[in-house]
Coordinates of C-alpha atoms in Angstrom, one line a residue:
M754 CA 88.4 0.6 -89.0
I755 CA 86.6 3.1 -86.8
L756 CA 88.6 2.2 -83.7
F757 CA 91.9 2.4 -85.7
L758 CA 90.9 5.8 -86.9
I759 CA 90.0 7.1 -83.4
I760 CA 93.2 5.8 -81.9
S761 CA 95.3 7.2 -84.7
L762 CA 93.7 10.6 -84.5
F763 CA 94.0 10.7 -80.7
L764 CA 97.8 10.0 -81.1
F765 CA 98.0 12.7 -83.8
F766 CA 96.4 15.2 -81.4
L767 CA 98.9 14.3 -78.6
W768 CA 101.8 14.5 -81.1
T769 CA 100.7 17.9 -82.3
L770 CA 100.4 19.3 -78.8
W771 CA 103.9 18.1 -77.9
N772 CA 105.4 19.1 -81.3
M773 CA 104.2 22.7 -81.0
S774 CA 106.2 23.0 -77.8
G775 CA 109.2 23.1 -80.0
L776 CA 108.1 26.3 -81.7
P777 CA 109.5 29.3 -79.7
S778 CA 107.6 32.6 -79.6
L779 CA 109.3 35.9 -80.1
P780 CA 110.5 37.0 -76.6
A781 CA 110.4 40.5 -75.2
S782 CA 113.4 42.5 -76.4
N783 CA 116.3 42.7 -74.0
L784 CA 118.7 44.6 -76.2
N785 CA 121.1 47.1 -74.8
K786 CA 119.9 50.5 -76.0
N787 CA 123.5 51.4 -76.8
L788 CA 124.1 48.2 -78.8
Q789 CA 121.4 48.2 -81.4
P790 CA 122.9 47.1 -84.8
L791 CA 121.6 48.5 -88.1
V792 CA 118.8 46.4 -89.5
S793 CA 117.9 46.6 -93.2
V794 CA 114.2 45.9 -94.0
L795 CA 114.0 44.7 -97.6
V796 CA 110.8 44.6 -99.5
P797 CA 110.3 43.6 -103.2
L798 CA 107.1 44.9 -104.8
R799 CA 105.5 44.1 -108.1
N800 CA 102.0 45.4 -108.9
E801 CA 101.3 46.0 -105.2
A802 CA 99.6 49.4 -105.4
Q803 CA 96.8 48.3 -103.0
N804 CA 99.4 47.3 -100.4
V805 CA 101.7 50.3 -100.5
A806 CA 100.0 52.6 -97.9
G807 CA 99.4 49.8 -95.4
L808 CA 103.0 48.6 -95.8
I809 CA 104.6 52.0 -95.3
N810 CA 102.4 52.8 -92.3
S811 CA 103.4 49.5 -90.7
L812 CA 107.1 50.2 -91.3
K813 CA 106.9 53.7 -90.0
S814 CA 105.3 52.3 -86.8
L815 CA 108.3 50.1 -85.9
S816 CA 109.9 51.1 -82.6
Y817 CA 113.4 49.9 -83.4
P818 CA 115.6 53.0 -83.8
N819 CA 118.5 51.8 -86.0
V820 CA 116.7 50.8 -89.2
E821 CA 116.7 51.4 -92.9
F822 CA 113.9 50.5 -95.4
L823 CA 114.7 49.5 -98.9
L824 CA 111.8 49.0 -101.2
L825 CA 112.2 47.9 -104.8
D826 CA 109.7 48.3 -107.6
D827 CA 110.1 45.2 -109.7
G828 CA 108.7 46.4 -113.1
S829 CA 105.2 47.1 -111.8
S830 CA 102.5 48.1 -114.4
D831 CA 100.3 49.8 -111.8
Q832 CA 101.0 52.8 -109.5
T833 CA 103.3 51.0 -107.1
L834 CA 106.3 53.2 -107.8
C835 CA 104.5 56.5 -107.6
L836 CA 102.8 55.5 -104.4
L837 CA 106.0 54.4 -102.9
Q838 CA 107.6 57.8 -103.6
E839 CA 104.6 59.7 -102.3
N840 CA 104.2 57.7 -99.1
T841 CA 107.9 57.8 -98.1
S842 CA 108.6 61.4 -99.1
G843 CA 110.5 63.3 -96.3
D844 CA 111.5 60.1 -94.4
S845 CA 115.3 59.6 -94.7
R846 CA 115.0 56.0 -93.6
F847 CA 113.4 55.0 -96.8
K848 CA 115.1 54.3 -100.1
I849 CA 113.1 53.5 -103.2
L850 CA 114.8 51.4 -105.9
R851 CA 113.8 50.6 -109.5
G852 CA 114.5 47.0 -110.4
R853 CA 116.6 46.0 -113.3
E854 CA 115.2 43.8 -116.1
L855 CA 114.8 40.2 -115.1
P856 CA 117.8 38.2 -116.5
A857 CA 117.3 34.7 -117.9
G858 CA 117.5 31.9 -115.4
W859 CA 116.2 34.0 -112.4
A860 CA 112.9 33.9 -110.7
G861 CA 111.4 37.4 -110.4
K862 CA 111.1 37.7 -106.6
V863 CA 114.5 36.2 -106.1
H864 CA 116.1 38.7 -108.4
A865 CA 114.4 41.6 -106.7
C866 CA 115.6 40.4 -103.3
H867 CA 119.1 40.0 -104.7
Q868 CA 119.1 43.6 -105.9
L869 CA 117.8 44.8 -102.5
Q870 CA 120.6 43.2 -100.5
E871 CA 123.2 44.8 -102.9
K872 CA 122.2 48.2 -101.6
A873 CA 121.6 47.2 -97.9
K874 CA 124.0 48.5 -95.3
G875 CA 122.7 46.7 -92.2
E876 CA 124.3 44.0 -90.1
Y877 CA 121.0 42.1 -90.3
F878 CA 118.6 41.7 -93.2
L879 CA 114.8 41.3 -92.8
F880 CA 113.1 40.3 -96.0
I881 CA 109.3 40.7 -96.0
D882 CA 106.5 40.9 -98.6
A883 CA 104.4 43.9 -99.4
D884 CA 101.3 42.3 -97.9
V885 CA 103.0 41.9 -94.5
R886 CA 102.2 44.1 -91.5
L887 CA 104.5 44.2 -88.5
K888 CA 103.9 45.0 -84.9
S889 CA 106.1 47.8 -83.6
G890 CA 108.5 45.7 -81.5
V891 CA 109.1 42.8 -83.8
I892 CA 112.7 43.7 -84.8
G893 CA 113.9 43.9 -81.2
K894 CA 112.1 40.6 -80.5
A895 CA 113.6 38.9 -83.5
L896 CA 117.1 40.1 -82.6
T897 CA 116.7 38.9 -79.0
L898 CA 115.6 35.4 -80.2
L899 CA 118.3 35.2 -82.7
K900 CA 121.0 35.9 -80.1
K901 CA 119.3 33.7 -77.5
E902 CA 119.1 30.6 -79.8
N903 CA 122.5 31.4 -81.4
V904 CA 121.0 31.0 -84.9
K905 CA 121.6 32.9 -88.2
L906 CA 118.1 32.9 -89.6
I907 CA 114.7 33.5 -87.9
T908 CA 111.7 32.7 -90.0
G909 CA 108.1 31.8 -89.3
F910 CA 104.5 31.8 -90.5
P911 CA 102.4 34.9 -89.7
S912 CA 98.8 35.2 -88.7
F913 CA 96.9 35.1 -92.0
E914 CA 94.1 37.4 -92.9
V915 CA 91.6 35.3 -94.9
P916 CA 89.1 37.5 -96.8
G917 CA 87.6 34.9 -99.2
I918 CA 86.2 31.4 -98.9
M919 CA 89.3 29.8 -100.5
S920 CA 91.5 31.7 -98.2
K921 CA 89.5 30.6 -95.2
L922 CA 89.6 27.0 -96.2
L923 CA 93.1 26.7 -97.5
I924 CA 95.6 29.2 -96.1
P925 CA 95.4 28.2 -92.4
M926 CA 96.4 24.7 -93.6
M927 CA 99.9 26.0 -94.1
H928 CA 100.2 26.2 -90.3
F929 CA 98.6 22.8 -89.9
V930 CA 100.9 21.0 -92.3
V931 CA 104.1 22.5 -90.7
L932 CA 103.1 22.1 -87.1
F933 CA 101.9 18.5 -87.6
H934 CA 104.4 17.1 -90.1
L935 CA 107.6 18.9 -89.3
P936 CA 109.4 17.6 -86.1
L937 CA 110.0 21.1 -84.7
H938 CA 112.3 20.1 -81.8
L939 CA 114.6 18.4 -84.4
A940 CA 114.2 21.2 -86.9
N941 CA 115.2 24.0 -84.5
R942 CA 118.0 22.1 -82.7
S943 CA 119.7 20.4 -85.6
K944 CA 121.4 21.3 -88.9
M945 CA 119.5 18.6 -90.7
S946 CA 118.5 20.3 -94.0
A947 CA 115.6 17.9 -94.6
A948 CA 113.9 19.0 -91.3
T949 CA 113.4 22.6 -92.5
A950 CA 110.5 25.0 -93.1
A951 CA 110.5 28.7 -93.9
N952 CA 108.2 31.4 -95.1
G953 CA 109.3 34.2 -97.3
V954 CA 107.0 36.7 -95.6
F955 CA 109.6 36.9 -92.8
M956 CA 113.2 36.0 -93.3
F957 CA 115.5 37.6 -90.7
F958 CA 119.2 36.9 -91.5
E959 CA 122.5 37.8 -90.0
R960 CA 124.2 39.5 -92.9
N961 CA 127.5 37.7 -92.8
A962 CA 125.9 34.3 -92.8
Y963 CA 123.5 35.3 -95.6
Q964 CA 126.4 36.5 -97.7
E965 CA 128.6 33.5 -96.9
I966 CA 126.0 31.1 -98.4
G967 CA 125.8 33.2 -101.5
G968 CA 122.5 34.9 -100.7
H969 CA 119.6 34.7 -103.2
R970 CA 122.0 34.0 -106.0
T971 CA 122.3 30.5 -104.8
V972 CA 118.6 29.9 -105.3
R973 CA 118.1 32.1 -108.3
T974 CA 115.9 29.6 -110.2
S975 CA 113.7 28.7 -107.2
I976 CA 110.0 29.6 -106.8
V977 CA 110.2 28.4 -103.2
E978 CA 113.3 30.3 -102.4
D979 CA 112.5 30.7 -98.7
V980 CA 112.7 27.0 -98.0
H981 CA 115.8 26.5 -100.3
L982 CA 117.6 29.4 -98.5
A983 CA 116.9 28.0 -95.1
R984 CA 118.2 24.6 -96.3
Q985 CA 121.3 26.2 -97.7
M986 CA 121.9 27.8 -94.3
K987 CA 121.8 24.4 -92.6
L988 CA 124.0 22.8 -95.3
S989 CA 126.5 25.5 -94.7
G990 CA 126.6 24.7 -91.0
Y991 CA 124.3 27.4 -89.6
K992 CA 121.3 26.8 -87.4
V993 CA 117.8 28.1 -88.4
C994 CA 115.0 28.9 -86.0
L995 CA 111.4 28.5 -87.1
A996 CA 109.5 30.7 -84.6
N997 CA 105.9 31.5 -83.8
I998 CA 105.7 35.0 -85.2
S999 CA 101.9 35.1 -85.5
T1000 CA 101.3 37.6 -82.7
D1001 CA 103.7 40.1 -84.3
V1002 CA 103.4 39.5 -88.0
S1003 CA 100.3 39.3 -90.1
C1004 CA 99.8 38.8 -93.8
R1005 CA 96.9 39.2 -96.3
M1006 CA 98.3 36.9 -99.0
Y1007 CA 95.4 36.9 -101.5
E1008 CA 92.3 38.9 -102.2
R1009 CA 90.5 36.7 -104.7
N1010 CA 89.8 33.0 -104.8
S1011 CA 91.6 32.7 -108.1
E1012 CA 94.8 34.1 -106.5
V1013 CA 94.7 31.5 -103.8
W1014 CA 94.4 28.8 -106.4
E1015 CA 97.2 30.1 -108.6
G1016 CA 99.4 30.8 -105.6
F1017 CA 99.1 27.3 -104.2
I1018 CA 99.3 25.7 -107.7
K1019 CA 102.6 27.5 -108.2
N1020 CA 104.2 26.5 -104.8
I1021 CA 102.8 23.3 -103.4
F1022 CA 104.2 20.6 -105.7
T1023 CA 107.6 22.3 -105.8
G1024 CA 107.5 22.6 -102.0
L1025 CA 107.0 18.9 -101.9
G1026 CA 110.2 18.3 -103.8
R1027 CA 108.2 17.6 -107.0
S1028 CA 107.8 14.1 -105.7
V1029 CA 104.8 12.2 -107.3
P1030 CA 104.9 9.4 -104.7
L1031 CA 104.8 11.9 -101.9
V1032 CA 101.8 13.7 -103.4
L1033 CA 100.0 10.3 -103.8
L1034 CA 100.9 9.3 -100.2
L1035 CA 99.7 12.6 -98.7
S1036 CA 96.5 12.4 -100.8
V1037 CA 95.7 8.9 -99.3
F1038 CA 96.7 10.1 -95.8
Y1039 CA 94.6 13.2 -95.8
G1040 CA 91.7 11.5 -97.5
F1041 CA 91.6 8.7 -94.9
F1042 CA 92.4 10.7 -91.7
Y1043 CA 90.9 14.1 -92.4
V1044 CA 88.2 13.9 -95.2
L1045 CA 86.7 10.6 -94.1
P1046 CA 85.9 11.8 -90.6
G1047 CA 83.6 14.4 -92.0
I1048 CA 81.7 11.8 -94.0
L1049 CA 81.5 9.6 -90.9
M1050 CA 80.3 12.5 -88.8
V1051 CA 77.3 13.0 -91.2
Y1052 CA 76.6 9.3 -91.1
G1053 CA 76.9 9.1 -87.3
L1054 CA 74.5 12.0 -86.8
W1055 CA 72.0 10.6 -89.3
M1056 CA 72.1 7.1 -87.9
F1057 CA 72.5 8.2 -84.2
Q1058 CA 75.9 6.5 -83.9
P1059 CA 78.0 8.7 -81.6
L1060 CA 81.1 6.5 -82.2
F1061 CA 81.2 7.6 -85.9
V1062 CA 81.2 11.3 -84.8
L1063 CA 84.3 10.9 -82.6
P1064 CA 86.9 11.0 -85.4
Y1065 CA 85.5 14.3 -86.6
I1066 CA 85.7 15.7 -83.0
L1067 CA 89.4 14.6 -82.8
V1068 CA 90.2 16.2 -86.1
V1069 CA 88.6 19.5 -85.0
L1070 CA 90.5 19.4 -81.7
Q1071 CA 93.8 18.9 -83.5
R1072 CA 93.1 21.6 -86.0
M1073 CA 91.9 23.9 -83.2
A1074 CA 95.1 23.5 -81.2
V1075 CA 97.1 24.6 -84.3
D1076 CA 94.8 27.5 -85.1
W1077 CA 95.0 28.7 -81.5
K1078 CA 98.8 28.5 -81.6
A1079 CA 98.9 30.3 -85.0
S1080 CA 96.4 33.1 -84.0
Q1081 CA 93.9 32.0 -86.6
R1082 CA 90.1 31.9 -86.2
L1083 CA 89.1 28.8 -84.2
S1084 CA 85.7 28.6 -86.0
L1085 CA 87.5 27.6 -89.2
S1086 CA 88.6 24.3 -87.5
F1087 CA 85.2 22.9 -88.0
F1088 CA 85.7 22.9 -91.7
M1089 CA 88.8 20.8 -91.6
P1090 CA 87.5 17.9 -93.7
I1091 CA 86.6 20.4 -96.5
S1092 CA 90.0 22.0 -96.2
A1093 CA 91.7 18.7 -96.4
A1094 CA 89.7 17.8 -99.5
I1095 CA 90.7 21.0 -101.2
L1096 CA 94.3 20.5 -100.2
I1097 CA 94.3 17.0 -101.9
I1098 CA 92.7 18.5 -105.1
I1099 CA 95.3 21.4 -105.3
M1100 CA 98.3 19.1 -104.6
N1101 CA 97.2 16.9 -107.5
A1102 CA 96.4 19.8 -109.8
S1103 CA 99.9 21.3 -109.2
M1104 CA 101.5 17.9 -109.8
W1105 CA 99.5 17.3 -113.0
R1106 CA 100.4 20.7 -114.3
W1107 CA 104.1 19.8 -113.8
I1108 CA 103.6 16.4 -115.5
R1109 CA 102.1 18.1 -118.5
K1110 CA 105.0 20.6 -118.6
K1111 CA 102.7 23.5 -118.4
P1112 CA 104.2 26.7 -116.8
Y1113 CA 103.1 28.2 -113.5
S1114 CA 101.9 31.8 -113.8
W1115 CA 102.3 34.5 -111.3
K1116 CA 102.1 38.3 -111.6
G1117 CA 102.6 38.3 -115.3
R1118 CA 105.5 35.9 -115.3
Q1119 CA 105.7 32.2 -116.1
Y1120 CA 107.8 29.6 -114.3
S1121 CA 108.5 26.0 -115.3

């Protein structure tokens, strides 16, 4: 068993290194200064008072000249709306919107994004979240990549700020799961909808293509609308590019451990297609290949058996390669067996909540 584990993990490591070569980085902008189309940056906000100042400062720092910012307050119960108005006063690029009441059959964020695009004038739409921070040149880089790859949607996973213990252990696993399991060369070169990943913190659309697929209206019930939109783009004949945006986009998704738990509970089982067999298969897979090496490492050190430590070293190397690519802290790679164990627990907890028909809760709203 130990030799099978070592050989398998070594092959996984090699596969991950090769697979990551299919993830393009955002290139330097080469846009003609006289041909810079209007870009609409669209941000839904619900109870995001703590993020408003940082968000506005980030948007104001963008170097792209032809841009408009539309920010929609989606029924916040805190000071989000007041802070938006205060922080954008005097800057004509900003337009603050008040969201309409959530209609039946719509997910909250999806409805907010739908309202934003109704007011947008740009040739390109960039949807981001309130906890996202952008480097100054990111729009020009995204436009350059979009034209270079001849795609209609650029998306990607940011560099994550991880303040709490649950954030540190779980959030970087998002990069690992995508860069290990998704065949990136196939995903970025084909229109196969099954080979698709996306992240709602950064969705850069060509307007015409977005509207042709029906926009957010087509995924109005979804709580993983990012992936479903990307799949809809491919089903409509458009190519999608999953890019490495981690050097230009950062995100602080959650502040508290409880938020990490609820956020993953809400998304992970739906993101796996609500497939019970897939959750069970992944639980066995991660338990054997990524939790067990941690146990074997302890045994190997205790019994002076170096061979039993080797699987853990290979696990750390694979995770470290991903964390380096994703601009995450390399030291977190050493906790991979614990991260994998938590991932297994949360996958099954999310599945079990769905089996019991208990709703998922997020920001004062409930979703089935």
